Short mmCIF file of C-alpha atoms in Angstrom, two decimals:
data_model
loop_
_atom_site.label_atom_id
_atom_site.label_comp_id
_atom_site.label_asym_id
_atom_site.label_seq_id
_atom_site.Cartn_x
_atom_site.Cartn_y
_atom_site.Cartn_z
CA MET N 22 -48.90 50.20 -240.09
CA THR N 23 -46.91 47.56 -242.51
CA ALA N 24 -48.08 46.70 -245.89
CA GLU N 25 -50.84 44.29 -244.17
CA GLY N 26 -52.16 46.41 -242.08
CA ASP N 27 -51.61 46.33 -238.12
CA ALA N 28 -48.32 44.81 -237.88
CA GLY N 29 -46.25 47.67 -236.40
CA ARG N 30 -48.08 50.91 -236.14
CA PRO N 31 -45.02 53.93 -236.76
CA GLY N 32 -45.94 53.84 -240.66
CA GLY N 33 -49.92 55.03 -240.06
CA PHE N 34 -52.59 53.11 -242.32
CA ALA N 35 -51.73 50.56 -244.79
CA ALA N 36 -54.54 48.65 -247.14
CA ALA N 37 -54.19 44.51 -247.21
CA THR N 38 -52.39 43.32 -250.36
CA GLY N 39 -53.07 39.77 -248.86
CA ASP N 40 -49.68 38.92 -248.78
CA GLY N 41 -49.26 39.35 -245.16
CA PRO N 42 -50.30 38.34 -241.98
CA ALA N 43 -54.17 38.72 -241.16
CA SER N 44 -54.69 42.02 -238.97
CA SER N 45 -54.72 41.24 -235.58
CA LEU N 46 -56.77 44.35 -235.10
CA PRO N 47 -60.73 43.60 -234.05
CA PRO N 48 -62.61 43.76 -237.17
CA GLU N 49 -64.94 46.94 -235.86
CA VAL N 50 -61.69 48.29 -235.42
CA ARG N 51 -59.67 47.68 -239.03
CA ALA N 52 -63.46 48.29 -240.71
CA ALA N 53 -62.86 51.90 -239.48
CA GLU N 54 -59.63 52.46 -240.06
CA VAL N 55 -60.28 51.53 -243.77
CA ARG N 56 -63.43 53.23 -243.91
CA VAL N 57 -61.46 56.83 -242.73
CA ALA N 58 -58.50 56.14 -245.47
CA PHE N 59 -61.05 55.24 -248.21
CA GLY N 60 -62.81 58.42 -247.25
CA GLY N 61 -59.73 59.74 -247.66
CA LEU N 62 -58.79 58.92 -250.76
CA ALA N 63 -62.58 60.29 -251.96
CA GLN N 64 -61.27 63.58 -250.87
CA ILE N 65 -58.06 63.14 -252.95
CA ARG N 66 -59.96 62.49 -256.08
CA ARG N 67 -62.74 65.30 -255.05
CA LEU N 68 -59.97 67.99 -255.19
CA THR N 69 -57.41 66.79 -257.76
CA ASN N 70 -59.78 65.77 -260.27
CA THR N 71 -61.28 69.02 -261.04
CA ALA N 72 -61.15 68.65 -264.46
CA ALA N 73 -63.48 65.56 -264.22
CA PRO N 74 -67.19 65.37 -264.84
CA ASP N 75 -67.43 62.75 -261.81
CA PRO N 76 -64.23 63.25 -259.91
CA ALA N 77 -64.88 60.00 -258.12
CA ALA N 78 -64.98 57.77 -261.19
CA VAL N 79 -61.03 58.80 -262.11
CA PRO N 80 -58.21 57.53 -259.99
CA ALA N 81 -56.32 60.66 -258.83
CA GLU N 82 -52.24 61.11 -259.41
CA TRP N 83 -51.60 59.10 -256.20
CA GLU N 84 -53.51 56.16 -257.51
CA ARG N 85 -51.83 55.83 -260.63
CA ASN N 86 -48.43 55.88 -258.76
CA GLN N 87 -49.44 53.21 -256.13
CA PRO N 88 -52.22 51.41 -257.69
CA VAL N 89 -50.83 48.09 -255.82
CA ARG N 90 -51.64 50.08 -252.51
CA ALA N 91 -54.93 51.93 -254.15
CA VAL N 92 -56.69 49.06 -256.11
CA ALA N 93 -56.12 46.87 -252.51
CA LEU N 94 -57.72 49.83 -250.75
CA ALA N 95 -60.74 49.83 -252.90
CA LEU N 96 -61.29 45.93 -252.20
CA GLU N 97 -61.10 46.30 -248.66
CA ALA N 98 -63.06 48.98 -248.43
CA ALA N 99 -65.88 47.16 -250.01
CA GLY N 100 -65.94 44.86 -247.77
CA LEU N 101 -64.00 42.12 -249.88
CA PRO N 102 -61.38 39.98 -247.66
CA PRO N 103 -57.97 40.20 -248.42
CA SER N 104 -55.95 36.48 -248.33
CA ALA N 105 -53.17 36.62 -246.11
CA VAL N 106 -50.49 34.59 -245.03
CA ASP N 107 -48.30 33.05 -241.90
CA GLY N 108 -44.70 33.96 -240.94
CA GLU N 109 -43.86 30.62 -243.57
CA GLY N 110 -45.31 32.30 -246.69
CA ARG N 111 -48.41 29.79 -246.19
CA ARG N 112 -51.78 31.01 -246.83
CA THR N 113 -53.62 31.13 -243.56
CA ALA N 114 -57.01 33.35 -245.21
CA THR N 115 -59.05 32.92 -248.68
CA GLY N 116 -59.08 36.32 -250.69
CA PHE N 117 -57.91 39.03 -252.60
CA ARG N 118 -53.96 39.32 -253.16
CA VAL N 119 -52.75 42.28 -255.36
CA ALA N 120 -49.37 42.41 -256.55
CA GLY N 121 -48.02 44.24 -259.62
CA GLY N 122 -48.80 43.63 -263.02
CA GLU N 123 -46.31 42.77 -265.48
CA ARG N 124 -46.59 46.09 -267.33
CA PRO N 125 -45.70 49.43 -264.93
CA GLY N 126 -48.93 51.17 -263.55
CA THR N 127 -50.91 47.71 -263.72
CA VAL N 128 -52.01 45.11 -261.01
CA ARG N 129 -52.68 41.44 -261.16
CA VAL N 130 -55.75 40.23 -258.43
CA GLU N 131 -55.95 36.88 -257.56
CA TRP N 132 -58.77 35.18 -255.63
CA LEU N 133 -56.47 32.48 -253.01
CA GLY N 134 -56.67 30.67 -250.26
CA PRO N 135 -55.22 27.67 -248.08
CA HIS N 136 -54.85 24.30 -250.02
CA GLY N 137 -57.96 22.85 -249.90
CA SER N 138 -59.91 25.99 -248.93
CA GLY N 139 -62.32 25.78 -252.34
CA ALA N 140 -60.78 28.93 -253.61
CA ALA N 141 -60.18 28.21 -257.15
CA GLN N 142 -63.75 27.08 -257.36
CA ASP N 143 -64.71 30.40 -256.01
CA GLU N 144 -62.27 32.58 -257.96
CA GLU N 145 -64.15 33.83 -261.19
CA ARG N 146 -67.54 34.97 -258.96
CA GLN N 147 -64.97 36.55 -256.68
CA LEU N 148 -63.24 38.74 -259.11
CA THR N 149 -66.35 39.22 -260.79
CA ALA N 150 -67.23 41.03 -257.88
CA CYS N 151 -63.53 42.79 -257.49
CA ALA N 152 -64.68 43.94 -261.46
CA THR N 153 -67.64 45.22 -260.14
CA VAL N 154 -66.03 47.30 -257.42
CA LEU N 155 -63.04 48.74 -259.70
CA THR N 156 -64.93 49.79 -262.70
CA PRO N 157 -66.86 52.25 -261.38
CA LEU N 158 -64.27 53.81 -259.11
CA GLY N 159 -61.82 54.21 -263.10
CA TRP N 160 -60.15 50.96 -262.86
CA GLU N 161 -60.44 48.87 -266.09
CA ALA N 162 -60.72 44.95 -264.74
CA LEU N 163 -60.62 42.68 -267.54
CA LEU N 164 -60.24 39.18 -266.45
CA TYR N 165 -57.71 36.28 -267.68
CA ARG N 166 -56.93 32.65 -267.36
CA GLY N 167 -52.97 32.41 -266.15
CA PRO N 168 -50.96 29.02 -265.31
CA ARG N 169 -53.17 25.89 -264.15
CA ARG N 170 -56.06 27.67 -265.43
CA ARG N 171 -56.37 30.06 -262.55
CA ARG N 172 -58.07 32.98 -263.32
CA PHE N 173 -56.80 36.33 -262.69
CA LEU N 174 -57.45 40.18 -262.93
CA GLU N 175 -55.03 42.57 -265.01
CA VAL N 176 -56.25 46.03 -263.31
CA GLU N 177 -55.08 49.58 -265.17
CA PRO N 178 -56.88 53.34 -265.11
CA ALA N 179 -59.61 53.26 -267.34
CA LEU N 180 -58.46 55.84 -270.36
#
């Protein structure tokens, strides 16, 4: 799969970051793939975070090395929708977008949608929901206001 899920299956599963096309899979098939991938991530945490009191609450080394993919998977597994773009880069769906942050090891989460979708009015509520998903998984998610007064989360592994 590509970074957006299912555009070509040779690479295996990939979490949707919100920067690719919408999944062409039936929703129940995509949801099952996400559940399996997130279950695998939970197993990685359990097996590699043996020194942590709660291994599920600490990002694994794999997540720290690939935070965009890890955060996108966590959000999609929680049922939050990813945004999507068409072949010309225009937003076609409202949802989260996860991209690399300004500092190494951080990611930026935005709530985006097509022009006129109302995504800007929902962004604070939806980004708060994203932070609520990420915090118990060991991610620190801080809400900021950026250019044009648009909000975003800066996310990094909690200390």
